[in-house]
C-alpha cells in the first residue's frame, strides 16, 4: 500500500453568472429540501485543517484474476480503536481509482473531509475503487457492449474482493446500515445496480447523472440491452429497503441527457421511495457532482448516532 497525507479532490464547482447555478447563490434549494449547490465553504481547501490520510492500495481481484487498485480515504484522527462506516464512491466511464478523488485544493475528498470536520457529515471511510473489471482487458477502450460488460462485472469484484479487503485492513462498521454507495455517470448506474442486485448490503444509495443501461436503451454510442427490466427496478419487500435513495443530474447534461430523469420516473412508477433533483445550468460534471456528493454525505449514516 502507498500511504500519503491526503490533499486531493475532484474539480471545484463551476462558477456561473448569478442565475442560481453558480457560487453567487449558495442558498438555492429544491422543493424537497435539497441544497442544489454545495455550500461554498465545503469546496475549498483549508491549510489549517487536517485532511487525514489517503492510501493507494492494491488488492487481489477474484473476478479479474489479477491485482487491481483503489484509494482509501481515512478521516482525520482515524483510530484503529474506533469503527467507521464506509462509503464506496464510483467513477465514470474511462475513469480510474483517482478520478473521483480530485486535486490538492478542491474536489470530492476535500469536500467530504470539510463536511466531516464541520459536523455536516458523519465520520466515514471513503473507498474509491477502479471499477473496470476484466481478466483480459486493462482499461476501457470504447463505449461498446464489451467494455460496458466490464463495468457490469464490478458488482462481483466489489462483493467478493473489495469489501472483504477493506474490512480486513481498516476498522469498519459492518452491516448495510453502515455501508453506502454512490457514483457519477457510469459509476451512478453501477451504484444503483449494486444496490438493486444486493439490497441486503447497502443501506444508502446515490447516483449522480447515472448513465443509460440499467434498462433497455439506445444512446449516442450504442444499444444497451439493460441490466434490469423496468418492473425489476425496485427493492424486494422481503428485505429491508434502503434508508435513502438519491438521484440527481444537471438539467443541461449533454452526455447522459434525460436518462437520469427516466430512472426517477421508473422509481416513481414502481413506488420506490427516493429523492430526485436537477441542478440548473449544469452539464455532465460540476456543479452536479458536488451537489450530489454534498447532499448524499449530509444524510448517510445519520441514524447511527
One Martini backbone bead per residue (centre of mass of N, CA, C, O) as a GRO file, in nm:
protein
  305
    1UNK     BB    1   0.098   0.034   0.019
    2UNK     BB    2   0.018   0.377  -0.034
    3UNK     BB    3   0.100   0.657   0.170
    4UNK     BB    4  -0.077   0.971   0.228
    5UNK     BB    5  -0.135   1.282   0.283
    6UNK     BB    6  -0.416   1.442   0.238
    7UNK     BB    7  -0.466   1.643  -0.094
    8UNK     BB    8  -0.757   1.568  -0.246
    9UNK     BB    9  -0.974   1.615  -0.546
   10UNK     BB   10  -1.201   1.748  -0.736
   11UNK     BB   11  -1.348   1.957  -0.922
   12UNK     BB   12  -1.481   2.245  -0.895
   13UNK     BB   13  -1.732   2.434  -0.897
   14UNK     BB   14  -1.884   2.615  -1.113
   15UNK     BB   15  -1.891   2.941  -1.218
   16UNK     BB   16  -2.147   3.161  -1.257
   17UNK     BB   17  -2.419   3.424  -1.335
   18UNK     BB   18  -2.649   3.454  -1.103
   19UNK     BB   19  -2.878   3.200  -1.178
   20UNK     BB   20  -2.843   2.959  -0.952
   21UNK     BB   21  -2.561   2.784  -1.065
   22UNK     BB   22  -2.365   2.924  -0.862
   23UNK     BB   23  -2.180   3.086  -0.607
   24UNK     BB   24  -2.382   3.331  -0.564
   25UNK     BB   25  -2.609   3.089  -0.492
   26UNK     BB   26  -2.605   2.897  -0.199
   27UNK     BB   27  -2.936   2.881  -0.116
   28UNK     BB   28  -3.038   2.701  -0.320
   29UNK     BB   29  -3.350   2.518  -0.334
   30UNK     BB   30  -3.546   2.261  -0.327
   31UNK     BB   31  -3.854   2.138  -0.247
   32UNK     BB   32  -3.707   1.883  -0.082
   33UNK     BB   33  -3.444   2.038   0.066
   34UNK     BB   34  -3.233   2.061  -0.131
   35UNK     BB   35  -2.905   2.154  -0.202
   36UNK     BB   36  -2.813   2.236  -0.509
   37UNK     BB   37  -2.562   2.358  -0.373
   38UNK     BB   38  -2.263   2.352  -0.260
   39UNK     BB   39  -2.123   2.490  -0.017
   40UNK     BB   40  -1.846   2.684  -0.041
   41UNK     BB   41  -1.690   2.595   0.227
   42UNK     BB   42  -1.653   2.283   0.112
   43UNK     BB   43  -1.463   2.343  -0.156
   44UNK     BB   44  -1.223   2.437   0.029
   45UNK     BB   45  -0.904   2.455   0.117
   46UNK     BB   46  -0.752   2.412   0.449
   47UNK     BB   47  -0.438   2.465   0.585
   48UNK     BB   48  -0.553   2.424   0.900
   49UNK     BB   49  -0.640   2.136   0.812
   50UNK     BB   50  -0.704   1.808   0.851
   51UNK     BB   51  -0.699   1.537   0.582
   52UNK     BB   52  -0.569   1.293   0.650
   53UNK     BB   53  -0.564   0.971   0.474
   54UNK     BB   54  -0.420   0.852   0.171
   55UNK     BB   55  -0.464   0.528   0.017
   56UNK     BB   56  -0.278   0.323  -0.199
   57UNK     BB   57  -0.416   0.012  -0.311
   58UNK     BB   58  -0.368  -0.338  -0.344
   59UNK     BB   59  -0.563  -0.607  -0.484
   60UNK     BB   60  -0.726  -0.915  -0.515
   61UNK     BB   61  -0.908  -1.021  -0.795
   62UNK     BB   62  -1.129  -1.273  -0.844
   63UNK     BB   63  -1.259  -1.179  -1.116
   64UNK     BB   64  -0.980  -1.082  -1.274
   65UNK     BB   65  -0.716  -1.231  -1.183
   66UNK     BB   66  -0.590  -0.964  -1.033
   67UNK     BB   67  -0.456  -0.673  -0.974
   68UNK     BB   68  -0.591  -0.392  -0.804
   69UNK     BB   69  -0.708  -0.058  -0.745
   70UNK     BB   70  -0.717   0.183  -0.466
   71UNK     BB   71  -0.873   0.432  -0.267
   72UNK     BB   72  -0.825   0.546   0.081
   73UNK     BB   73  -1.016   0.745   0.305
   74UNK     BB   74  -0.923   0.877   0.602
   75UNK     BB   75  -1.010   1.027   0.867
   76UNK     BB   76  -0.957   1.244   1.085
   77UNK     BB   77  -0.828   1.065   1.352
   78UNK     BB   78  -0.779   0.790   1.292
   79UNK     BB   79  -0.878   0.473   1.458
   80UNK     BB   80  -0.851   0.133   1.539
   81UNK     BB   81  -1.045   0.171   1.801
   82UNK     BB   82  -1.243   0.256   1.574
   83UNK     BB   83  -1.549   0.258   1.398
   84UNK     BB   84  -1.647   0.280   1.042
   85UNK     BB   85  -1.809   0.382   0.795
   86UNK     BB   86  -1.884   0.314   0.436
   87UNK     BB   87  -1.788   0.469   0.125
   88UNK     BB   88  -1.868   0.416  -0.215
   89UNK     BB   89  -1.688   0.577  -0.491
   90UNK     BB   90  -1.780   0.617  -0.831
   91UNK     BB   91  -1.680   0.628  -1.147
   92UNK     BB   92  -1.648   0.686  -1.471
   93UNK     BB   93  -1.596   0.649  -1.777
   94UNK     BB   94  -1.244   0.611  -1.813
   95UNK     BB   95  -1.176   0.575  -1.530
   96UNK     BB   96  -1.046   0.571  -1.190
   97UNK     BB   97  -0.929   0.575  -0.861
   98UNK     BB   98  -0.867   0.904  -0.908
   99UNK     BB   99  -1.114   1.064  -1.033
  100UNK     BB  100  -1.283   1.120  -0.738
  101UNK     BB  101  -1.073   1.271  -0.565
  102UNK     BB  102  -0.853   1.480  -0.690
  103UNK     BB  103  -0.711   1.762  -0.592
  104UNK     BB  104  -0.556   1.942  -0.354
  105UNK     BB  105  -0.788   2.210  -0.336
  106UNK     BB  106  -1.017   2.015  -0.465
  107UNK     BB  107  -1.308   1.819  -0.408
  108UNK     BB  108  -1.442   1.540  -0.277
  109UNK     BB  109  -1.237   1.498  -0.042
  110UNK     BB  110  -1.248   1.783   0.061
  111UNK     BB  111  -1.551   1.802   0.108
  112UNK     BB  112  -1.584   1.563   0.303
  113UNK     BB  113  -1.381   1.659   0.515
  114UNK     BB  114  -1.517   1.929   0.576
  115UNK     BB  115  -1.783   1.800   0.671
  116UNK     BB  116  -1.669   1.639   0.905
  117UNK     BB  117  -1.530   1.878   1.060
  118UNK     BB  118  -1.822   2.040   1.085
  119UNK     BB  119  -2.068   1.809   1.107
  120UNK     BB  120  -2.221   1.752   0.822
  121UNK     BB  121  -2.070   1.476   0.863
  122UNK     BB  122  -1.983   1.175   0.911
  123UNK     BB  123  -1.770   0.961   0.995
  124UNK     BB  124  -1.560   0.820   0.728
  125UNK     BB  125  -1.493   0.586   0.486
  126UNK     BB  126  -1.339   0.620   0.160
  127UNK     BB  127  -1.392   0.444  -0.148
  128UNK     BB  128  -1.183   0.428  -0.455
  129UNK     BB  129  -1.242   0.248  -0.716
  130UNK     BB  130  -1.173   0.027  -0.983
  131UNK     BB  131  -1.420  -0.085  -1.190
  132UNK     BB  132  -1.274  -0.222  -1.408
  133UNK     BB  133  -1.359  -0.574  -1.494
  134UNK     BB  134  -1.093  -0.786  -1.619
  135UNK     BB  135  -0.891  -1.041  -1.743
  136UNK     BB  136  -0.800  -0.901  -2.055
  137UNK     BB  137  -0.847  -0.599  -1.953
  138UNK     BB  138  -0.730  -0.284  -1.842
  139UNK     BB  139  -0.914  -0.081  -2.018
  140UNK     BB  140  -1.109   0.142  -2.148
  141UNK     BB  141  -1.171   0.186  -2.521
  142UNK     BB  142  -1.497   0.196  -2.528
  143UNK     BB  143  -1.841   0.243  -2.623
  144UNK     BB  144  -1.936  -0.083  -2.556
  145UNK     BB  145  -2.039  -0.392  -2.473
  146UNK     BB  146  -1.764  -0.504  -2.374
  147UNK     BB  147  -1.692  -0.269  -2.181
  148UNK     BB  148  -1.954  -0.251  -2.012
  149UNK     BB  149  -1.931  -0.539  -1.890
  150UNK     BB  150  -1.687  -0.456  -1.702
  151UNK     BB  151  -1.871  -0.282  -1.519
  152UNK     BB  152  -2.081  -0.504  -1.446
  153UNK     BB  153  -1.858  -0.678  -1.286
  154UNK     BB  154  -1.818  -0.508  -1.021
  155UNK     BB  155  -2.005  -0.646  -0.815
  156UNK     BB  156  -1.818  -0.893  -0.773
  157UNK     BB  157  -1.566  -0.740  -0.682
  158UNK     BB  158  -1.689  -0.597  -0.441
  159UNK     BB  159  -1.793  -0.850  -0.280
  160UNK     BB  160  -1.539  -1.056  -0.303
  161UNK     BB  161  -1.289  -0.825  -0.255
  162UNK     BB  162  -1.320  -0.531  -0.151
  163UNK     BB  163  -1.482  -0.556   0.114
  164UNK     BB  164  -1.289  -0.760   0.254
  165UNK     BB  165  -1.034  -0.583   0.236
  166UNK     BB  166  -1.136  -0.346   0.401
  167UNK     BB  167  -1.213  -0.509   0.661
  168UNK     BB  168  -0.914  -0.615   0.711
  169UNK     BB  169  -0.751  -0.314   0.704
  170UNK     BB  170  -0.998  -0.172   0.849
  171UNK     BB  171  -1.212   0.009   1.072
  172UNK     BB  172  -1.525  -0.135   1.037
  173UNK     BB  173  -1.854  -0.121   0.991
  174UNK     BB  174  -2.100  -0.336   0.978
  175UNK     BB  175  -2.344  -0.335   0.754
  176UNK     BB  176  -2.587  -0.169   0.576
  177UNK     BB  177  -2.607   0.086   0.776
  178UNK     BB  178  -2.266   0.115   0.708
  179UNK     BB  179  -2.338   0.122   0.386
  180UNK     BB  180  -2.231   0.306   0.098
  181UNK     BB  181  -2.344   0.416  -0.243
  182UNK     BB  182  -2.184   0.597  -0.514
  183UNK     BB  183  -2.202   0.792  -0.833
  184UNK     BB  184  -2.075   0.874  -1.163
  185UNK     BB  185  -2.249   0.786  -1.416
  186UNK     BB  186  -2.143   0.486  -1.440
  187UNK     BB  187  -2.130   0.488  -1.129
  188UNK     BB  188  -2.435   0.539  -1.092
  189UNK     BB  189  -2.539   0.292  -1.231
  190UNK     BB  190  -2.375   0.083  -1.051
  191UNK     BB  191  -2.488   0.166  -0.779
  192UNK     BB  192  -2.778   0.084  -0.843
  193UNK     BB  193  -2.717  -0.209  -0.919
  194UNK     BB  194  -2.592  -0.302  -0.655
  195UNK     BB  195  -2.848  -0.243  -0.482
  196UNK     BB  196  -3.043  -0.428  -0.646
  197UNK     BB  197  -2.879  -0.695  -0.624
  198UNK     BB  198  -2.769  -0.603  -0.304
  199UNK     BB  199  -2.972  -0.497  -0.072
  200UNK     BB  200  -2.831  -0.619   0.199
  201UNK     BB  201  -2.559  -0.416   0.178
  202UNK     BB  202  -2.726  -0.133   0.121
  203UNK     BB  203  -2.848   0.166   0.291
  204UNK     BB  204  -2.704   0.371   0.076
  205UNK     BB  205  -2.811   0.554  -0.225
  206UNK     BB  206  -2.643   0.684  -0.522
  207UNK     BB  207  -2.686   0.920  -0.817
  208UNK     BB  208  -2.486   1.085  -1.067
  209UNK     BB  209  -2.564   1.099  -1.370
  210UNK     BB  210  -2.676   0.836  -1.478
  211UNK     BB  211  -2.632   0.599  -1.694
  212UNK     BB  212  -2.714   0.412  -1.934
  213UNK     BB  213  -2.851   0.050  -1.886
  214UNK     BB  214  -3.045  -0.054  -1.671
  215UNK     BB  215  -3.218  -0.028  -1.918
  216UNK     BB  216  -3.337  -0.032  -2.206
  217UNK     BB  217  -3.123   0.135  -2.455
  218UNK     BB  218  -3.045   0.433  -2.660
  219UNK     BB  219  -2.763   0.599  -2.762
  220UNK     BB  220  -2.500   0.758  -2.921
  221UNK     BB  221  -2.321   0.470  -2.901
  222UNK     BB  222  -2.555   0.250  -2.809
  223UNK     BB  223  -2.694  -0.052  -2.723
  224UNK     BB  224  -2.892  -0.143  -2.436
  225UNK     BB  225  -3.015  -0.425  -2.284
  226UNK     BB  226  -3.006  -0.438  -1.980
  227UNK     BB  227  -3.011  -0.523  -1.635
  228UNK     BB  228  -3.320  -0.440  -1.632
  229UNK     BB  229  -3.630  -0.418  -1.585
  230UNK     BB  230  -3.867  -0.204  -1.494
  231UNK     BB  231  -3.993  -0.400  -1.277
  232UNK     BB  232  -3.696  -0.446  -1.135
  233UNK     BB  233  -3.695  -0.135  -1.033
  234UNK     BB  234  -3.675  -0.266  -0.724
  235UNK     BB  235  -3.739  -0.352  -0.395
  236UNK     BB  236  -3.762  -0.590  -0.179
  237UNK     BB  237  -4.005  -0.674   0.065
  238UNK     BB  238  -3.813  -0.904   0.213
  239UNK     BB  239  -3.631  -0.654   0.255
  240UNK     BB  240  -3.463  -0.400   0.345
  241UNK     BB  241  -3.481  -0.087   0.280
  242UNK     BB  242  -3.346   0.179   0.201
  243UNK     BB  243  -3.282   0.471   0.366
  244UNK     BB  244  -3.155   0.579   0.080
  245UNK     BB  245  -3.246   0.746  -0.234
  246UNK     BB  246  -3.040   0.918  -0.485
  247UNK     BB  247  -3.102   1.164  -0.752
  248UNK     BB  248  -2.903   1.339  -1.007
  249UNK     BB  249  -2.887   1.630  -1.240
  250UNK     BB  250  -2.829   1.810  -1.501
  251UNK     BB  251  -3.028   2.019  -1.718
  252UNK     BB  252  -2.750   2.025  -1.932
  253UNK     BB  253  -2.699   1.729  -2.012
  254UNK     BB  254  -2.504   1.607  -2.299
  255UNK     BB  255  -2.459   1.292  -2.228
  256UNK     BB  256  -2.722   1.159  -2.059
  257UNK     BB  257  -2.952   1.342  -2.035
  258UNK     BB  258  -3.269   1.181  -1.962
  259UNK     BB  259  -3.194   0.922  -1.797
  260UNK     BB  260  -3.217   1.005  -1.501
  261UNK     BB  261  -3.521   1.084  -1.522
  262UNK     BB  262  -3.613   0.795  -1.604
  263UNK     BB  263  -3.547   0.665  -1.331
  264UNK     BB  264  -3.732   0.836  -1.163
  265UNK     BB  265  -3.992   0.743  -1.307
  266UNK     BB  266  -3.967   0.444  -1.243
  267UNK     BB  267  -3.970   0.476  -0.938
  268UNK     BB  268  -4.244   0.604  -0.926
  269UNK     BB  269  -4.402   0.368  -1.061
  270UNK     BB  270  -4.271   0.161  -0.827
  271UNK     BB  271  -4.268   0.302  -0.545
  272UNK     BB  272  -3.982   0.432  -0.490
  273UNK     BB  273  -3.809   0.566  -0.250
  274UNK     BB  274  -3.700   0.904  -0.332
  275UNK     BB  275  -3.454   1.142  -0.447
  276UNK     BB  276  -3.500   1.433  -0.668
  277UNK     BB  277  -3.274   1.640  -0.875
  278UNK     BB  278  -3.182   1.949  -1.033
  279UNK     BB  279  -2.914   2.132  -1.192
  280UNK     BB  280  -2.890   2.436  -1.292
  281UNK     BB  281  -2.673   2.451  -1.578
  282UNK     BB  282  -2.568   2.161  -1.573
  283UNK     BB  283  -2.361   1.944  -1.679
  284UNK     BB  284  -2.119   1.683  -1.702
  285UNK     BB  285  -2.065   1.775  -1.375
  286UNK     BB  286  -1.998   2.056  -1.254
  287UNK     BB  287  -2.223   2.101  -0.988
  288UNK     BB  288  -2.347   1.810  -0.971
  289UNK     BB  289  -2.139   1.656  -0.808
  290UNK     BB  290  -2.127   1.834  -0.549
  291UNK     BB  291  -2.427   1.810  -0.491
  292UNK     BB  292  -2.441   1.501  -0.455
  293UNK     BB  293  -2.227   1.471  -0.236
  294UNK     BB  294  -2.340   1.659  -0.025
  295UNK     BB  295  -2.633   1.544   0.010
  296UNK     BB  296  -2.545   1.258   0.078
  297UNK     BB  297  -2.340   1.311   0.320
  298UNK     BB  298  -2.550   1.450   0.507
  299UNK     BB  299  -2.727   1.160   0.543
  300UNK     BB  300  -2.539   0.947   0.597
  301UNK     BB  301  -2.550   0.765   0.901
  302UNK     BB  302  -2.752   0.931   1.093
  303UNK     BB  303  -2.888   0.672   1.251
  304UNK     BB  304  -2.600   0.596   1.419
  305UNK     BB  305  -2.598   0.771   1.697
   0.00000   0.00000   0.00000
